[in-house]
Coordinates of C-alpha atoms and ligand atoms in Angstrom, one line a residue:
X228 CA 6.8 30.5 -3.8
X229 CA 6.2 27.5 -6.1
X230 CA 8.4 24.4 -6.2
X231 CA 7.9 21.6 -8.7
X232 CA 9.0 18.1 -7.8
X233 CA 9.6 15.5 -10.5
X234 CA 10.2 11.7 -10.3
X235 CA 10.6 9.8 -13.6
X236 CA 12.6 7.4 -15.8
X237 CA 12.5 4.4 -13.5
X238 CA 8.9 3.6 -12.7
X239 CA 5.8 5.5 -11.6
X240 CA 6.7 8.9 -13.0
X241 CA 5.0 11.7 -11.1
X242 CA 4.9 15.5 -10.5
X243 CA 4.0 17.5 -7.4
X244 CA 3.6 21.3 -7.0
X245 CA 4.1 23.0 -3.7
X246 CA 2.9 26.5 -3.0
X247 CA 4.6 28.0 0.1
X248 CA 5.2 24.4 1.3
X249 CA 1.6 23.2 0.8
X250 CA 0.9 20.5 -1.8
X251 CA -1.4 22.1 -4.5
X252 CA -1.4 18.9 -6.6
X253 CA 0.4 15.6 -7.0
X254 CA -0.3 13.1 -9.7
X255 CA 1.2 10.1 -11.5
X256 CA 1.8 10.3 -15.3
X257 CA 0.2 6.8 -15.8
X258 CA -3.2 8.3 -15.1
X259 CA -3.0 10.5 -18.2
X260 CA -1.2 8.1 -20.6
X261 CA -3.3 5.1 -19.4
X262 CA -0.1 3.1 -19.2
X263 CA 0.4 1.5 -15.8
X264 CA 3.6 2.5 -14.0
X265 CA 4.5 4.8 -16.9
X266 CA 8.1 5.9 -16.5
X267 CA 8.2 8.5 -19.1
X268 CA 8.8 12.2 -18.5
X269 CA 5.6 13.4 -16.6
X270 CA 4.7 16.1 -19.1
X271 CA 1.0 15.7 -18.6
X272 CA 1.2 15.5 -14.8
X273 CA 3.3 18.7 -14.8
X274 CA 0.9 20.5 -17.1
X275 CA -1.9 19.6 -14.9
X276 CA -0.1 20.8 -11.7
X277 CA 0.6 24.1 -13.3
X278 CA -2.9 24.6 -14.6
X279 CA -4.4 23.6 -11.3
X280 CA -2.4 26.4 -9.7
X281 CA -3.2 28.8 -12.6
X282 CA 0.5 29.5 -13.2
X283 CA 3.2 29.1 -15.9
X284 CA 6.5 27.4 -15.6
X285 CA 8.2 30.8 -15.3
X286 CA 6.4 31.3 -12.0
X287 CA 8.1 28.2 -10.5
X288 CA 11.1 29.1 -8.3
X289 CA 12.8 25.7 -8.2
X290 CA 12.4 22.4 -10.0
X291 CA 13.6 19.4 -8.0
X292 CA 14.5 16.0 -9.3
X293 CA 14.2 12.9 -7.1
X294 CA 17.7 11.5 -7.5
X295 CA 21.2 12.2 -8.7
X296 CA 21.4 10.6 -12.1
X297 CA 25.2 10.8 -12.4
X298 CA 25.8 8.9 -9.2
X299 CA 23.3 6.3 -10.2
X300 CA 25.0 5.9 -13.6
X301 CA 28.3 5.5 -11.7
X302 CA 26.8 2.7 -9.7
X303 CA 25.5 1.0 -12.8
X304 CA 28.8 1.3 -14.6
X305 CA 30.7 0.0 -11.6
X306 CA 28.4 -3.0 -11.3
X307 CA 28.7 -3.8 -14.9
X308 CA 32.5 -3.6 -14.8
X309 CA 32.6 -5.8 -11.7
X310 CA 30.5 -8.5 -13.3
X311 CA 31.9 -8.3 -16.9
X312 CA 31.6 -10.3 -19.2
X313 CA 28.4 -11.8 -17.7
X314 CA 26.9 -8.3 -17.6
X315 CA 27.4 -7.7 -21.3
X316 CA 23.9 -8.4 -22.6
X317 CA 22.3 -6.3 -19.9
X318 CA 24.9 -3.6 -20.5
X319 CA 24.0 -3.4 -24.2
X320 CA 20.4 -3.1 -23.3
X321 CA 20.7 -0.4 -20.5
X322 CA 23.4 1.9 -21.8
X323 CA 21.6 3.4 -24.8
X324 CA 18.8 4.5 -22.5
X325 CA 21.3 6.3 -20.3
X326 CA 23.2 7.8 -23.1
X327 CA 20.1 9.1 -24.9
X328 CA 17.9 10.0 -22.1
X329 CA 18.8 9.6 -18.5
X330 CA 22.1 11.5 -18.5
X331 CA 20.4 14.4 -20.3
X332 CA 17.7 14.9 -17.6
X333 CA 18.6 18.6 -17.1
X334 CA 18.3 19.2 -20.8
X335 CA 15.1 17.2 -21.1
X336 CA 13.5 19.1 -18.1
X337 CA 14.6 22.5 -19.6
X338 CA 13.5 21.8 -23.1
X339 CA 10.3 20.0 -22.4
X340 CA 9.2 22.6 -19.9
X341 CA 10.8 25.7 -21.4
X342 CA 12.2 26.2 -17.9
X343 CA 15.1 28.5 -17.4
X344 CA 15.7 28.4 -13.7
X345 CA 17.7 26.1 -11.4
X346 CA 17.1 22.3 -11.2
X347 CA 18.1 20.7 -7.9
X348 CA 19.0 17.0 -7.6
X349 CA 18.5 15.4 -4.2
X350 CA 19.6 12.0 -3.1
X351 CA 16.9 9.4 -3.7
X352 CA 16.6 8.1 -0.2
X353 CA 16.7 11.6 1.2
X354 CA 13.7 12.3 -1.1
X355 CA 11.9 9.2 0.3
X356 CA 12.7 10.3 3.9
X357 CA 11.4 13.9 3.1
X358 CA 8.3 12.5 1.3
X359 CA 7.2 11.1 4.6
X360 CA 8.7 13.1 7.5
X361 CA 8.3 16.6 6.1
X362 CA 4.5 16.1 5.4
X363 CA 3.9 14.1 8.6
X364 CA 2.2 15.5 11.7
X365 CA 5.4 14.9 13.7
X366 CA 7.8 17.6 14.9
X367 CA 10.3 14.9 15.6
X368 CA 10.5 11.3 14.3
X369 CA 12.6 8.3 13.4
X370 CA 12.8 7.7 9.7
X371 CA 13.2 4.4 7.9
X372 CA 13.3 4.2 4.1
X373 CA 13.5 0.9 2.2
X374 CA 13.2 0.3 -1.5
X375 CA 14.9 -1.5 -4.4
X376 CA 17.8 0.9 -5.0
X377 CA 18.4 4.6 -5.3
X378 CA 21.9 5.8 -6.3
X379 CA 23.6 3.2 -4.1
X380 CA 21.4 3.1 -1.1
X381 CA 18.7 0.5 -0.6
X382 CA 17.6 1.4 2.9
X383 CA 18.4 4.3 5.3
X384 CA 17.9 4.9 9.0
X385 CA 17.4 8.5 10.1
X386 CA 15.9 11.2 12.3
X387 CA 13.8 14.2 11.4
X388 CA 13.6 17.3 13.6
X389 CA 11.7 20.4 12.5
X390 CA 12.8 20.9 8.9
X391 CA 16.0 18.9 9.2
X392 CA 16.6 15.4 8.2
X393 CA 19.7 13.4 9.1
X394 CA 20.2 9.9 7.7
X395 CA 22.8 8.2 9.9
X396 CA 23.1 4.7 8.5
X397 CA 22.4 2.9 5.2
X398 CA 22.4 -0.4 3.3
X399 CA 23.9 -0.4 -0.1
X400 CA 23.4 -2.2 -3.5
X401 CA 23.3 -5.1 -4.2
X402 CA 22.0 -5.9 -0.7
X403 CA 18.4 -4.8 -1.0
X404 CA 15.1 -5.9 0.6
X405 CA 13.2 -4.3 -2.3
X406 CA 15.3 -6.3 -4.8
X407 CA 14.9 -9.5 -2.8
X408 CA 11.1 -9.0 -2.9
X409 CA 11.3 -8.2 -6.7
X410 CA 13.4 -11.3 -7.2
X411 CA 10.8 -13.6 -5.7
X412 CA 8.0 -11.7 -7.5
X413 CA 9.9 -12.6 -10.7
X414 CA 10.4 -16.2 -9.6
X415 CA 6.7 -16.6 -8.8
X416 CA 5.8 -15.4 -12.3
X417 CA 4.5 -11.9 -11.6
X418 CA 5.6 -8.6 -13.1
X419 CA 8.5 -7.0 -11.2
X420 CA 8.0 -3.5 -9.8
X421 CA 4.3 -3.9 -10.3
X422 CA 2.8 -7.1 -8.8
X423 CA 4.7 -7.3 -5.5
X424 CA 1.3 -6.8 -3.8
X425 CA 0.1 -10.1 -5.4
X426 CA 3.0 -12.0 -3.6
X427 CA 1.9 -10.4 -0.4
X428 CA -1.7 -11.4 -1.1
X429 CA -0.7 -14.9 -1.9
X430 CA 1.4 -15.4 1.2
X431 CA -1.4 -16.1 3.7
X432 CA -2.4 -19.2 1.7
X433 CA 1.0 -20.8 2.2
X434 CA 3.2 -22.1 5.0
X435 CA 6.6 -20.5 5.5
X436 CA 8.4 -23.8 4.9
X437 CA 11.3 -22.1 3.0
X438 CA 11.9 -19.4 5.6
X439 CA 14.9 -21.1 7.1
X440 CA 16.4 -21.8 3.7
X441 CA 16.0 -18.1 2.7
X442 CA 17.6 -16.9 5.9
X443 CA 20.4 -19.5 5.7
X444 CA 21.3 -19.4 2.0
X445 CA 20.0 -16.1 0.6
X446 CA 20.3 -13.6 3.3
X447 CA 22.8 -13.1 6.2
X448 CA 20.8 -11.0 8.7
X449 CA 22.3 -9.1 11.6
X450 CA 20.5 -8.0 14.7
X451 CA 20.3 -4.4 13.5
X452 CA 18.3 -5.5 10.5
X453 CA 21.2 -4.9 8.1
X454 CA 22.0 -7.9 5.9
X455 CA 24.1 -9.2 3.1
X456 CA 22.6 -11.1 0.2
X457 CA 24.3 -14.1 -1.3
X458 CA 24.7 -12.9 -4.8
X459 CA 25.5 -16.4 -6.0
X460 CA 21.7 -16.8 -6.4
X461 CA 20.8 -13.5 -8.0
X462 CA 21.3 -12.1 -11.5
X463 CA 20.0 -8.5 -11.2
X464 CA 23.5 -7.1 -10.8
X465 CA 24.6 -8.5 -14.2
X466 CA 21.8 -10.1 -16.1
X467 CA 18.4 -9.6 -17.7
X468 CA 16.6 -11.6 -15.1
X469 CA 16.4 -11.2 -11.3
X470 CA 17.4 -14.8 -10.3
X471 CA 19.7 -17.4 -11.8
X472 CA 20.2 -21.2 -12.1
X473 CA 21.6 -21.5 -8.6
X474 CA 18.4 -20.1 -7.2
X475 CA 16.3 -22.5 -9.2
X476 CA 18.4 -25.4 -8.0
X477 CA 18.0 -24.3 -4.4
X478 CA 14.2 -24.2 -4.7
X479 CA 14.1 -27.3 -7.0
X480 CA 12.3 -25.7 -9.9
X481 CA 12.5 -23.0 -12.6
X482 CA 10.4 -19.7 -12.3
X483 CA 6.7 -20.1 -12.7
X484 CA 5.5 -19.1 -16.2
X485 CA 3.2 -16.1 -16.0
X486 CA -0.5 -17.0 -15.9
X487 CA 0.1 -20.7 -15.3
X488 CA -1.4 -22.5 -12.2
X489 CA -0.4 -21.3 -8.8
X490 CA 0.5 -24.4 -6.8
X491 CA 1.0 -25.0 -3.1
X492 CA 4.7 -24.6 -3.7
X493 CA 4.2 -21.0 -4.9
X494 CA 2.0 -20.2 -1.9
X495 CA 4.7 -21.6 0.4
X496 CA 7.4 -19.6 -1.3
X497 CA 5.4 -16.4 -1.0
X498 CA 4.7 -17.1 2.7
X499 CA 8.4 -17.7 3.3
X500 CA 9.5 -14.6 1.6
X501 CA 6.8 -12.5 3.4
X502 CA 8.0 -13.9 6.8
X503 CA 11.6 -13.1 6.0
X504 CA 10.6 -9.6 4.9
X505 CA 8.7 -9.0 8.0
X506 CA 11.6 -10.3 10.2
X507 CA 14.1 -7.9 8.4
X508 CA 11.8 -4.9 8.7
X509 CA 11.0 -5.5 12.4
X510 CA 14.7 -5.8 13.2
X511 CA 15.4 -2.6 11.3
X512 CA 12.6 -0.8 13.1
X513 CA 13.6 -2.1 16.5
X514 CA 17.2 -1.0 15.9
X515 CA 16.0 2.4 14.8
X516 CA 14.0 2.7 18.0
X517 CA 17.0 1.7 20.1
X518 CA 19.2 4.3 18.5
X519 CA 16.7 7.2 18.5
X520 CA 14.3 6.3 21.4
X521 CA 11.7 8.4 19.5
X522 CA 8.0 7.3 19.6
X523 CA 7.1 8.5 16.1
X524 CA 8.1 6.6 13.0
X525 CA 8.0 7.8 9.4
X526 CA 8.3 5.0 6.8
X527 CA 8.9 5.5 3.1
X528 CA 10.2 3.7 -0.1
X529 CA 8.5 1.0 -2.1
X530 CA 8.8 -1.6 0.6
X531 CA 6.6 0.7 2.9
X532 CA 3.7 -0.4 0.7
X533 CA 4.0 -3.9 2.4
X534 CA 1.1 -3.2 4.7
X535 CA 1.3 -6.6 6.4
X536 CA 4.8 -5.7 7.6
X537 CA 3.6 -2.2 8.6
X538 CA 0.8 -3.7 10.6
X539 CA 3.4 -5.8 12.5
X540 CA 5.5 -2.6 13.2
X541 CA 2.5 -1.0 14.8
X542 CA 1.8 -4.1 17.0
X543 CA 5.2 -5.4 17.8
X544 CA 7.7 -2.4 18.1
X545 CA 7.9 0.3 20.7
X546 CA 7.0 3.0 18.2
X547 CA 3.7 4.6 19.3
X548 CA 2.8 6.4 16.1
X549 CA 3.5 5.7 12.4
X550 CA 3.2 7.9 9.4
X551 CA 3.3 6.5 5.8
X552 CA 2.1 8.8 3.0
X553 CA -0.2 7.3 0.3
X554 CA 2.4 7.3 -2.5
X555 CA 5.3 5.9 -0.4
X556 CA 7.0 4.5 -3.5
X557 CA 8.9 6.4 -6.1
X558 CA 5.9 8.5 -7.2
X559 CA 5.9 10.1 -3.7
X560 CA 9.5 11.2 -4.1
X561 CA 8.1 14.0 -6.3
X562 CA 6.6 15.3 -3.0
X563 CA 9.8 14.5 -1.1
X564 CA 12.1 16.5 -3.4
X565 CA 9.9 19.5 -3.4
X566 CA 9.4 19.5 0.4
X567 CA 13.1 19.0 0.9
X568 CA 13.9 22.0 -1.1
X569 CA 11.3 24.2 0.6
X570 CA 11.9 23.1 4.2
X571 CA 15.3 21.7 4.5
X572 CA 17.3 23.6 1.9
X573 CA 15.6 26.9 2.1
X574 CA 15.0 26.7 5.8
X575 CA 11.2 27.4 5.8
X576 CA 9.2 26.2 8.8
X577 CA 6.9 23.2 8.2
X578 CA 3.2 24.1 8.2
X579 CA 1.6 21.4 6.0
X580 CA 0.4 17.9 7.0
X581 CA -0.7 15.5 4.3
X582 CA -4.0 14.4 5.7
X583 CA -5.5 13.0 2.6
X584 CA -4.5 11.8 -0.9
X585 CA -7.0 13.8 -2.9
X586 CA -4.5 15.8 -4.9
X587 CA -5.3 14.9 -8.5
X588 CA -7.8 16.2 -11.2
X589 CA -11.5 16.6 -10.4
X590 CA -14.5 17.3 -12.7
X591 CA -17.4 19.5 -11.9
X592 CA -21.0 18.5 -12.3
X593 CA -21.2 20.7 -15.4
X594 CA -18.2 19.0 -17.0
X595 CA -19.7 15.5 -16.2
X596 CA -23.1 16.5 -17.5
X597 CA -21.6 17.9 -20.7
X598 CA -19.7 14.6 -21.2
X599 CA -22.8 12.5 -20.6
X600 CA -25.1 14.6 -22.9
X601 CA -22.5 14.8 -25.7
X602 CA -22.3 11.0 -25.7
X603 CA -26.0 10.5 -25.4
X604 CA -25.6 8.6 -22.1
X605 CA -28.7 8.2 -20.0
X606 CA -28.4 9.3 -16.3
X607 CA -30.4 10.5 -13.3
X608 CA -29.5 13.6 -11.4
X609 CA -29.7 13.7 -7.6
X610 CA -29.4 16.2 -4.8
X611 CA -26.2 15.5 -2.7
X612 CA -28.4 14.0 0.1
X613 CA -30.4 11.8 -2.3
X614 CA -27.2 10.7 -4.1
X615 CA -25.8 9.4 -0.8
X616 CA -29.1 7.7 0.1
X617 CA -29.5 6.1 -3.3
X618 CA -25.9 4.9 -3.5
X619 CA -26.0 3.3 0.0
X620 CA -29.3 1.6 -0.9
X621 CA -27.7 0.2 -4.1
X622 CA -24.7 -1.2 -2.2
X623 CA -27.1 -2.7 0.5
X624 CA -29.1 -4.2 -2.4
X625 CA -26.0 -6.1 -3.4
X626 CA -25.1 -3.9 -6.4
X627 CA -21.5 -3.2 -7.3
X628 CA -21.0 0.5 -7.7
X629 CA -18.4 2.7 -9.5
X630 CA -17.8 5.7 -7.3
X631 CA -16.2 8.8 -9.1
X632 CA -16.2 11.8 -6.8
X633 CA -13.9 14.8 -6.2
X634 CA -10.1 14.9 -6.7
X635 CA -8.4 11.7 -7.8
X636 CA -6.1 10.0 -5.3
X637 CA -2.3 10.3 -5.4
X638 CA -0.6 7.0 -5.0
X639 CA -1.6 3.4 -5.9
X640 CA -4.6 3.0 -3.6
X641 CA -8.2 4.1 -4.3
X642 CA -9.4 5.8 -1.1
X643 CA -12.9 6.9 -2.0
X644 CA -12.5 9.2 -5.0
X645 CA -12.1 6.6 -7.7
X646 CA -13.3 3.5 -6.0
X647 CA -15.4 0.4 -6.8
X648 CA -17.7 -0.3 -3.8
X649 CA -19.7 -3.3 -2.7
X650 CA -21.3 -4.9 0.4
X651 CA -18.5 -6.6 2.3
X652 CA -21.0 -9.0 3.9
X653 CA -21.9 -10.5 0.6
X654 CA -19.9 -13.8 0.2
X655 CA -20.2 -13.5 -3.6
X656 CA -19.0 -9.9 -3.8
X657 CA -15.3 -11.0 -4.0
X658 CA -16.0 -13.4 -6.8
X659 CA -18.2 -10.9 -8.7
X660 CA -15.7 -8.1 -8.5
X661 CA -12.8 -10.5 -9.3
X662 CA -14.4 -12.3 -12.3
X663 CA -16.7 -9.6 -13.8
X664 CA -14.8 -6.4 -13.0
X665 CA -11.2 -7.0 -12.3
X666 CA -10.8 -10.1 -14.5
X667 CA -8.0 -11.2 -12.1
X668 CA -6.6 -14.0 -9.9
X669 CA -9.0 -15.1 -7.2
X670 CA -6.7 -15.3 -4.3
X671 CA -6.4 -11.6 -3.6
X672 CA -8.6 -10.1 -1.0
X673 CA -10.4 -6.8 -1.3
X674 CA -9.9 -4.0 1.2
X675 CA -12.5 -2.5 3.6
X676 CA -13.1 1.2 4.4
X677 CA -14.4 1.6 7.9
X678 CA -15.7 4.7 9.7
X679 CA -12.7 5.7 11.9
X680 CA -14.7 5.7 15.1
X681 CA -15.8 2.1 14.4
X682 CA -12.4 0.7 13.4
X683 CA -11.4 -0.7 16.8
X684 CA -14.7 -2.4 17.2
X685 CA -14.3 -4.3 13.9
X686 CA -10.6 -4.7 13.6
X687 CA -7.6 -5.3 15.9
X688 CA -6.2 -1.9 14.8
X689 CA -4.5 0.5 17.3
X690 CA -3.9 3.4 14.9
X691 CA -5.9 5.1 12.1
X692 CA -5.0 3.9 8.6
X693 CA -6.2 6.6 6.3
X694 CA -4.1 5.5 3.3
X695 CA -4.9 1.7 3.5
X696 CA -1.3 0.9 4.5
X697 CA -1.9 -1.2 7.6
X698 CA -3.1 -4.8 7.8
X699 CA -4.8 -6.0 11.0
X700 CA -7.0 -8.9 12.1
X701 CA -10.8 -8.7 11.7
X702 CA -12.2 -9.2 15.2
X703 CA -13.5 -12.8 15.6
X704 CA -17.1 -11.6 16.2
X705 CA -17.0 -9.5 13.0
X706 CA -16.1 -12.3 10.6
X707 CA -19.3 -11.8 8.7
X708 CA -17.6 -9.8 6.0
X709 CA -16.1 -12.6 3.8
X710 CA -15.2 -10.4 0.8
X711 CA -12.8 -8.3 2.8
X712 CA -11.5 -10.9 5.2
X713 CA -8.4 -12.7 4.0
X714 CA -7.9 -16.4 4.5
X715 CA -5.8 -15.7 7.7
X716 CA -8.5 -13.5 9.1
X717 CA -6.7 -10.2 8.2
X718 CA -7.8 -7.2 6.3
X719 CA -6.0 -4.3 4.6
X720 CA -7.8 -1.4 6.2
X721 CA -8.7 2.1 5.3
X722 CA -10.1 4.2 8.1
X723 CA -12.1 7.3 7.1
X724 CA -12.8 10.6 8.9
X725 CA -15.5 13.0 8.0
X726 CA -13.1 16.0 7.6
X727 CA -10.9 14.1 5.1
X728 CA -13.7 13.1 2.7
X729 CA -17.2 14.2 3.8
X730 CA -19.0 12.7 0.9
X731 CA -17.4 9.2 1.1
X732 CA -17.8 9.3 4.9
X733 CA -21.5 10.2 4.6
X734 CA -22.0 7.3 2.2
X735 CA -20.6 4.8 4.6
X736 CA -22.4 6.4 7.5
X737 CA -25.7 6.0 5.5
X738 CA -24.8 2.4 4.6
X739 CA -24.2 1.7 8.3
X740 CA -27.6 3.3 9.2
X741 CA -29.6 1.0 6.8
X742 CA -27.5 -2.1 7.1
X743 CA -25.9 -2.1 10.6
X744 CA -22.4 -2.5 9.0
X745 CA -20.0 0.5 9.1
X746 CA -17.7 -1.0 6.5
X747 CA -17.8 -1.1 2.7
X748 CA -15.6 -3.1 0.3
X749 CA -13.4 -0.6 -1.6
X750 CA -11.2 -1.6 -4.5
X751 CA -9.6 0.6 -7.1
X752 CA -11.8 1.8 -10.0
X753 CA -10.0 0.3 -13.0
X754 CA -9.9 -2.9 -15.0
X755 CA -7.2 -5.5 -15.0
X756 CA -3.9 -4.0 -16.0
X757 CA -5.3 -0.5 -16.2
X758 CA -4.3 2.5 -14.1
X759 CA -6.9 4.1 -11.8
X760 CA -9.6 5.9 -13.9
X761 CA -9.1 9.6 -14.0
X762 CA -11.7 11.3 -16.3
X763 CA -15.4 10.8 -16.7
X764 CA -14.6 9.0 -20.0
X765 CA -12.2 6.6 -18.3
X766 CA -14.8 5.9 -15.7
X767 CA -17.6 5.3 -18.2
X768 CA -15.4 3.0 -20.3
X769 CA -14.5 0.9 -17.2
X770 CA -18.2 0.8 -16.2
X771 CA -19.3 -0.4 -19.6
X772 CA -16.4 -2.9 -20.1
X773 CA -17.0 -4.6 -16.7
X774 CA -19.8 -6.1 -14.7
X775 CA -20.3 -2.9 -12.6
X776 CA -24.1 -2.3 -12.0
X777 CA -24.1 1.4 -11.4
X778 CA -21.8 4.4 -11.9
X779 CA -22.1 7.3 -9.4
X780 CA -20.3 10.3 -10.9
X781 CA -20.7 13.7 -9.5
X782 CA -24.4 14.2 -8.8
X783 CA -25.4 11.6 -11.4
X784 CA -26.1 7.9 -11.3
X785 CA -25.9 5.6 -14.4
X786 CA -27.7 2.3 -14.5
X787 CA -26.1 -0.5 -16.5
X788 CA -29.4 -2.1 -17.3
X789 CA -30.4 1.1 -19.2
X790 CA -27.2 1.5 -21.2
X791 CA -26.7 0.8 -24.9
X792 CA -24.0 -1.7 -25.6
X793 CA -20.5 -0.1 -26.1
X794 CA -19.3 -0.4 -29.6
X795 CA -15.6 -1.2 -29.7
X796 CA -13.6 -2.3 -32.7
X797 CA -10.5 -3.3 -30.6
X798 CA -10.7 -5.7 -27.6
X799 CA -9.7 -3.5 -24.6
X800 CA -7.9 -6.4 -23.0
X801 CA -5.2 -6.1 -25.7
X802 CA -4.5 -2.6 -24.6
X803 CA -3.4 -3.3 -21.1
X804 CA -0.4 -5.3 -19.9
X805 CA -0.8 -8.0 -17.3
X806 CA 1.1 -7.7 -14.1
Ligands
FE2_848 FE1 12.8 4.4 -4.4

């Protein structure tokens, strides 16, 4: 039985195809359209999922959608009415989209896909909960979902047992940790629903001097982690911005203009927000533990991408195990809705665990060779063994390498299929990757991938972190990896096991053999503002447009010093939006 899950029309559109409860493929639409966080109907992603399975839409038994659009519309209308006439400009902007597109989702799905069967709509937070618990290794677990907003809910507490999920408590709009984080992201001059990770990366540079102010004025927090926001300071329920004049008066300045200097003030604000976020999440998790007394925790929702907070849950709560799937934001709800239909609605036993994120398109050596030959691109072909040896030698020789191997990752992180790799011991690697490849702000650290069996020796990490969603301290005697160690001594860690990605594992193993270091710097293979590369052509363009030294693609290695200059009529930087 095939079930297709769809999430779209808010941000990070995605599709996922299940066959008898197992994920065959899952992918975000942005990878095909090359528009970051693309929210449009995921026509390309669906087409890929069907072709990967070798089926047509008529072979699909159910299509699931990741929220209930009419309830969401009701929330939006109710909020506009409550805040009228202040909400009028925002109302005028939002309503046409709803009238022309969002309320017609069943028709859009049916017409665009030519699908004649049933479409099932599942509550947004139930999809988040399902996206984690139903593909987790746990038979029984506590579930915490936290995001901006679904229909009305902004966070839910629940329990999963077997194929059943029960959400027993929630927080409702406008009181939302996700929206609080979005509001500060906006205030700090970054793109909302896109650059929240930058705020998290900025926080360790500052001191949380505004923490008390946030907790006193903006948020009334209860011991169970529930809270009410003081809406006097926010505009997202009625306006076109996230925060308002009262907020600026409270902090003593207007929002930072994008791309202007980041001052100590901004670092302190980021640190204060991050501290408040961690405090709220820890209280939520502790309350959930008290209520359920279960040792396993499944986290989901956009806020579950806050890996610093996740790291603190692991260290400071009574939960023994934690599962967060790689696309824990809205893209992952495509998995959630499909799994919910298969397991919870149809009552099928769970038999699938999401052990890796390699669920997207892949390209064979033949396809890659055809691409390179057709475009007259020089390359060298290697045996698998030589490919690993040569790549490890290049990284050890301080080269920055584009690594394009196997099926593309689902979710925002590069995990060893579409990665840029470098030597973490090189103090210049961070600057080289930042300035010549990512063309981005310098404050953000890069992440390490470490052989799982070496993780505890190098990092103060108690659990595996296969999806790079936990932050932990680098051990004091291992602080010789400046390009992956943040200013506060922390790192956002990916642990790797041989069975989850043998090629990437072997590369790091070989790098360890020749260098004595079982860690590589791993950052996503894309340029500033661009989604992760998907095809050999995307990878080649990124390689040529940036300061990457080598491109390892399938069994082939390209050397930048032997490439002819790329002839482009339009500056690529104008094609991608900043976040
Ligand atoms: Fe969500």
